[in-house]
GROMACS .gro file of C-alpha atoms in nm:
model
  204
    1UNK     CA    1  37.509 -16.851   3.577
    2UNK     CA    2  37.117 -16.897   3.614
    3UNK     CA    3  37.036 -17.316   3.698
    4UNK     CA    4  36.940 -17.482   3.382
    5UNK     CA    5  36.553 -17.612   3.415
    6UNK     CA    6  36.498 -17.975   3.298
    7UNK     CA    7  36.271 -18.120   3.128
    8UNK     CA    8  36.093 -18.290   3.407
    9UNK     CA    9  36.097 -17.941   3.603
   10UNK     CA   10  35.920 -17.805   3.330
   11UNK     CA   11  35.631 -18.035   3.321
   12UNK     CA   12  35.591 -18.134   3.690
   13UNK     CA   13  35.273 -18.005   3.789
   14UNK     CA   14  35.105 -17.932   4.141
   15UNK     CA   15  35.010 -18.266   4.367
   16UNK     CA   16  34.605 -18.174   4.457
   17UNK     CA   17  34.554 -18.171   4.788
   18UNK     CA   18  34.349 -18.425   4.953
   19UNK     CA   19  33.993 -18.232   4.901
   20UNK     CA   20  34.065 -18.098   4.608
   21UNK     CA   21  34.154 -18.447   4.472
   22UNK     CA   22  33.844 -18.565   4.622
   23UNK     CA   23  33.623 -18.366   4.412
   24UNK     CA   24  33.813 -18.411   4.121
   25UNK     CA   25  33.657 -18.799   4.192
   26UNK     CA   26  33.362 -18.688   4.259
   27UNK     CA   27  33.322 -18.503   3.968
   28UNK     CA   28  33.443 -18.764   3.711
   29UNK     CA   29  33.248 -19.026   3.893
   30UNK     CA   30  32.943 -18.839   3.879
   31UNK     CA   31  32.942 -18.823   3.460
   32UNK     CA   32  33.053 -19.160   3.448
   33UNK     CA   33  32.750 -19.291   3.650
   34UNK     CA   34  32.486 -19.065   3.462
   35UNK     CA   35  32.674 -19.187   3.111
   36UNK     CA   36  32.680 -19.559   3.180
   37UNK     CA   37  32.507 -19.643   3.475
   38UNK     CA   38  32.627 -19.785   3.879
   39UNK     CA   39  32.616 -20.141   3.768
   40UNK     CA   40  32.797 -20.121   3.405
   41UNK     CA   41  33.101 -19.870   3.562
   42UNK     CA   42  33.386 -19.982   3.714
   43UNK     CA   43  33.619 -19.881   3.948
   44UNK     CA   44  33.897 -19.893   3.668
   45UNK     CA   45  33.653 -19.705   3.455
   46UNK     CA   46  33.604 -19.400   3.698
   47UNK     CA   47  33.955 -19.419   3.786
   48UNK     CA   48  34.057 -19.326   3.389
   49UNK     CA   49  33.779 -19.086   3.410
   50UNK     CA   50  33.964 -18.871   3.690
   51UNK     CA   51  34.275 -18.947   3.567
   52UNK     CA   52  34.401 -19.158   3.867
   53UNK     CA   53  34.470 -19.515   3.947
   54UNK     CA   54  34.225 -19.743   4.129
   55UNK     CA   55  34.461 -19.731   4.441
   56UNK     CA   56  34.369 -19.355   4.523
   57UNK     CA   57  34.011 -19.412   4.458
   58UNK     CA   58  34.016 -19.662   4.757
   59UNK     CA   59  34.185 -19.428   4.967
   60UNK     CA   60  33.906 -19.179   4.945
   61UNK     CA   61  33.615 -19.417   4.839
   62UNK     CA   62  33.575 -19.739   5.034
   63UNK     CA   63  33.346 -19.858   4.742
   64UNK     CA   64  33.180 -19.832   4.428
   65UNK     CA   65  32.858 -19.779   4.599
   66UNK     CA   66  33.052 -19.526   4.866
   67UNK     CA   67  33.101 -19.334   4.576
   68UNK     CA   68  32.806 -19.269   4.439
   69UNK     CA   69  32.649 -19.228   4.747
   70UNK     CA   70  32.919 -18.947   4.784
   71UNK     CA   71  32.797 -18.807   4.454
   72UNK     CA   72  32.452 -18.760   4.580
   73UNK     CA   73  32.545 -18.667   4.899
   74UNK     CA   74  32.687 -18.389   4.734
   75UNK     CA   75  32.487 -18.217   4.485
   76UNK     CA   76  32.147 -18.302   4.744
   77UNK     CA   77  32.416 -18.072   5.015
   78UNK     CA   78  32.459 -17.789   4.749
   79UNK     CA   79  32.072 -17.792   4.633
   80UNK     CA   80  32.003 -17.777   5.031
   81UNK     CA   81  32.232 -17.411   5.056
   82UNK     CA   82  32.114 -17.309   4.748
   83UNK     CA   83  31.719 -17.364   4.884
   84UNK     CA   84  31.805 -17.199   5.249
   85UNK     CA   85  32.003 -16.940   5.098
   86UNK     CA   86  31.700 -16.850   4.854
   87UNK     CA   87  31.468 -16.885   5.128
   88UNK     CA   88  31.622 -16.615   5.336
   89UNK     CA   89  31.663 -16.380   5.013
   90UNK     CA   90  31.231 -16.414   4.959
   91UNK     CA   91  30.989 -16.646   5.059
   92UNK     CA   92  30.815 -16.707   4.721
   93UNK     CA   93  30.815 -16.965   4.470
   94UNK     CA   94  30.987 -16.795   4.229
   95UNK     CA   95  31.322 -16.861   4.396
   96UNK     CA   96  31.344 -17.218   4.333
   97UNK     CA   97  31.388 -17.241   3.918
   98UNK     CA   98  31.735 -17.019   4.050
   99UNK     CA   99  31.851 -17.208   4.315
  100UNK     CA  100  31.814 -17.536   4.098
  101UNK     CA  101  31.963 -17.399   3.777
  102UNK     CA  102  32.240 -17.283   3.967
  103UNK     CA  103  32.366 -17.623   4.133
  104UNK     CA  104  32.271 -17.779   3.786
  105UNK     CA  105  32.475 -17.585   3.621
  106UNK     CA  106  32.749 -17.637   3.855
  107UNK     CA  107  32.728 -17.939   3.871
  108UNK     CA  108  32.517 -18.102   3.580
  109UNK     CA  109  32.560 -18.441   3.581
  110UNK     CA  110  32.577 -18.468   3.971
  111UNK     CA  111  32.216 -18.298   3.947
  112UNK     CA  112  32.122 -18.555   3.612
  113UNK     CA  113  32.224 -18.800   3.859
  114UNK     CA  114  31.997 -18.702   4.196
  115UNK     CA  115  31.667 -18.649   3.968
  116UNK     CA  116  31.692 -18.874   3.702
  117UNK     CA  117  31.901 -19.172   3.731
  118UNK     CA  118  31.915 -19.307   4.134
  119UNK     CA  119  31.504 -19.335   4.129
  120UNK     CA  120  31.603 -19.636   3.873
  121UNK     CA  121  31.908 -19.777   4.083
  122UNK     CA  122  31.704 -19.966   4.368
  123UNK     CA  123  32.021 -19.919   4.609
  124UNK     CA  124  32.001 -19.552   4.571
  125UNK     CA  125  31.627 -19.471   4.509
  126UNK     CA  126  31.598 -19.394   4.843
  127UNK     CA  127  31.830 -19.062   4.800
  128UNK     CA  128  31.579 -18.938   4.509
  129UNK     CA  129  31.267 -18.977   4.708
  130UNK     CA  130  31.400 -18.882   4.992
  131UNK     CA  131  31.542 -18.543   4.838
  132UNK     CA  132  31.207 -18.483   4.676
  133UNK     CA  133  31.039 -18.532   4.990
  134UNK     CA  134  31.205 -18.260   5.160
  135UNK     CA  135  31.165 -17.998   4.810
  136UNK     CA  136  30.768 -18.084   4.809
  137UNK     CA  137  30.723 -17.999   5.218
  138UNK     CA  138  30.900 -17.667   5.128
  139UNK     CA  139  30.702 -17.667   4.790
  140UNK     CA  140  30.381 -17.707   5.077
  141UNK     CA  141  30.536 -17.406   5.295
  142UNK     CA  142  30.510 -17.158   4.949
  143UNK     CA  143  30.220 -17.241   4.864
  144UNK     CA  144  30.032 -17.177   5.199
  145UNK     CA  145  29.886 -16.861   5.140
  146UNK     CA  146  29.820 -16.929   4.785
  147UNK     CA  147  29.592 -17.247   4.818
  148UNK     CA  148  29.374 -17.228   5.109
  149UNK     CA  149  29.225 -17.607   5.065
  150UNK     CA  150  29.453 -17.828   5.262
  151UNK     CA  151  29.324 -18.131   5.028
  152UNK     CA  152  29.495 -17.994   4.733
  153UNK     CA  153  29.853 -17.916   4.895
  154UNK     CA  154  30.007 -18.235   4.862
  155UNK     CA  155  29.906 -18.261   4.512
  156UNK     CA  156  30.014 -17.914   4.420
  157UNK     CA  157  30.316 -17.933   4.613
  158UNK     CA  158  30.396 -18.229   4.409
  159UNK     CA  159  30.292 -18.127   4.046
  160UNK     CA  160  30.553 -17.779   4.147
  161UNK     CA  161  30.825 -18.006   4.227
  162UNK     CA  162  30.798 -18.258   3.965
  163UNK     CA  163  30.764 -17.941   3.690
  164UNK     CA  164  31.038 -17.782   3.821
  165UNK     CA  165  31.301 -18.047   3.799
  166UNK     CA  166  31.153 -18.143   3.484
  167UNK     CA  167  31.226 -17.805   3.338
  168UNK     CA  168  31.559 -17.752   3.485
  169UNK     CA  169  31.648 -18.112   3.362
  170UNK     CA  170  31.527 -18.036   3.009
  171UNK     CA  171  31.705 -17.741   3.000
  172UNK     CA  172  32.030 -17.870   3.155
  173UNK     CA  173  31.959 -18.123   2.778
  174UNK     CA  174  31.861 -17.910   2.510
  175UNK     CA  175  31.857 -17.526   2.633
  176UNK     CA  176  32.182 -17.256   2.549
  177UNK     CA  177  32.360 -17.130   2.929
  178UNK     CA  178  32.372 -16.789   2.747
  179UNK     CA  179  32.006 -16.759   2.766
  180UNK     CA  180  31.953 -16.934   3.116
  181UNK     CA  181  31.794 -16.612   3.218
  182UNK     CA  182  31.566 -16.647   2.985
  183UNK     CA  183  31.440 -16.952   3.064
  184UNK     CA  184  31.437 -16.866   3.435
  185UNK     CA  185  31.219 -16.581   3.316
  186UNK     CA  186  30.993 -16.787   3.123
  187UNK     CA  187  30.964 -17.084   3.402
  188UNK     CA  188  30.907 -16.883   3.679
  189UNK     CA  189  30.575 -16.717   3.509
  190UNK     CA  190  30.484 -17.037   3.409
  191UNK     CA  191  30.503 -17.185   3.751
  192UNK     CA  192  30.324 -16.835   3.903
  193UNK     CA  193  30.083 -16.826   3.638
  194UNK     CA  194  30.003 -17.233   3.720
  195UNK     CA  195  29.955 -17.163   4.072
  196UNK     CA  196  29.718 -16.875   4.015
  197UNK     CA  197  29.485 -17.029   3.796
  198UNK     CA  198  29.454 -17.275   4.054
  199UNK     CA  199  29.373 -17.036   4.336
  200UNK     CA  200  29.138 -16.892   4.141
  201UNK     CA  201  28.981 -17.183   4.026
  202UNK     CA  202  28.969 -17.256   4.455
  203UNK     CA  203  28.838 -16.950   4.506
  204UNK     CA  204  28.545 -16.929   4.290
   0.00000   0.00000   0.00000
C-alpha cells in the first residue's frame, strides 16, 4: 500500500543553498534601499523583504552598510562583464546602451541603486564616482579616433557617460521591456549621431 503523504510533506519546500540564499538578500536588499533609502531601512525591514529572519542576514551580512556595499559590489561586477564582454564583440560606442540595458534589466534596482541613489549616500558615493570613473576612461578609449582634440575628451567622454545612464535609467522608469530594442535602436543613433556632429564641428 503506497505511504500516505502529509500535509507538511506536501508543502515543505527546498532549503536554498548558501549562494543562492545570498542573492536572494541581495536582491531584496537592493529594492529596499532604492525604495526607502540606507538610513530609513532596517535590518528587520530587509529581512521581511527576503523573507528571512534578521539572524540569517548576519550570517551572510556583517552589517547594514556590508550589505549595501554588497549590492553595489554586485551590479558594478556584472556592468564590468557586460562592458569587457561587449568590448571584445566590437570596439565602438554603440555597444554600451546593450551592455547597460542588459544588467539593468537584470537587475533594475541594483543598477537604480549604483547610478542614482549612492552619489547621495556620503558613505557610498565613493562606489558611484568611482564606477563612473572607470565607464568615462573607456568612454575616452571609443572615442579616440572620433575626436582628434585631446582638450575635448574628458568632456565628451563625460557628456557620453552621463547620457547614457541617463537614458537607460529613464527607460528602466517609464519605457515598455517589449520595445527595449527599440529604444536601443533609437539611443544608439542618438549617441552616434552626437558624436559626429561634434567631429565635424572639430574638423571644420
Amino acid at each position: 500500500m503506497p505511504t500516505r503523504m502529509t500535509s507538511s510533506a506536501r508543502t515543505t519546500t527546498p532549503r536554498l543553498g548558501r549562494d543562492d540564499r545570498r542573492e536572494s538578500i541581495l536582491q531584496a536588499a537592493a529594492g529596499a534601499f532604492a525604495g526607502a533609502g540606507f538610513a530609513a531601512t532596517s535590518m528587520e525591514q530587509l529581512a521581511a523583504e527576503a523573507g528571512v529572519t534578521k539572524l540569517i542576514v548576519y550570517r551572510h551580512f556583517d552589517s547594514k552598510e556590508g550589505l549595501y556595499r554588497a549590492v553595489l559590489e554586485r551590479v558594478s561586477a556584472r556592468l564590468a562583464e557586460e562592458f569587457a564582454a561587449a568590448a571584445v564583440r566590437q570596439h565602438r560606442l554603440g555597444v554600451a546602451a546593450p551592455a547597460l540595458l542588459s544588467v539593468a534589466r537584470e537587475d533594475p534596482a541594483g543598477f537604480r541603486l549604483l547610478w542614482r541613489h549612492s552619489a547621495r549616500e556620503p558613505e557610498f558615493a565613493s562606489y558611484a564616482s568611482e564606477f563612473r570613473a572607470l565607464a568615462v576612461r573607456a568612454a575616452r578609449v571609443l572615442l579616440a579616433d572620433r575626436l582628434s582634440d585631446p582638450a575635448l575628451h574628458d568632456w565628451a567622454a563625460e557628456t557620453v557617460v552621463a547620457y547614457l545612464a541617463e537614458a537607460v535609467l529613464n527607460w528602466l522608469d517609464h519605457g515598455d521591456r517589449r520595445r527595449d530594442d527599440e529604444f536601443l535602436a533609437l539611443t544608439t543613433a542618438s549617441l552616434q549621431a552626437l558624436v559626429g556632429s561634434w567631429a565635424g564641428v572639430v574638423g571644420r
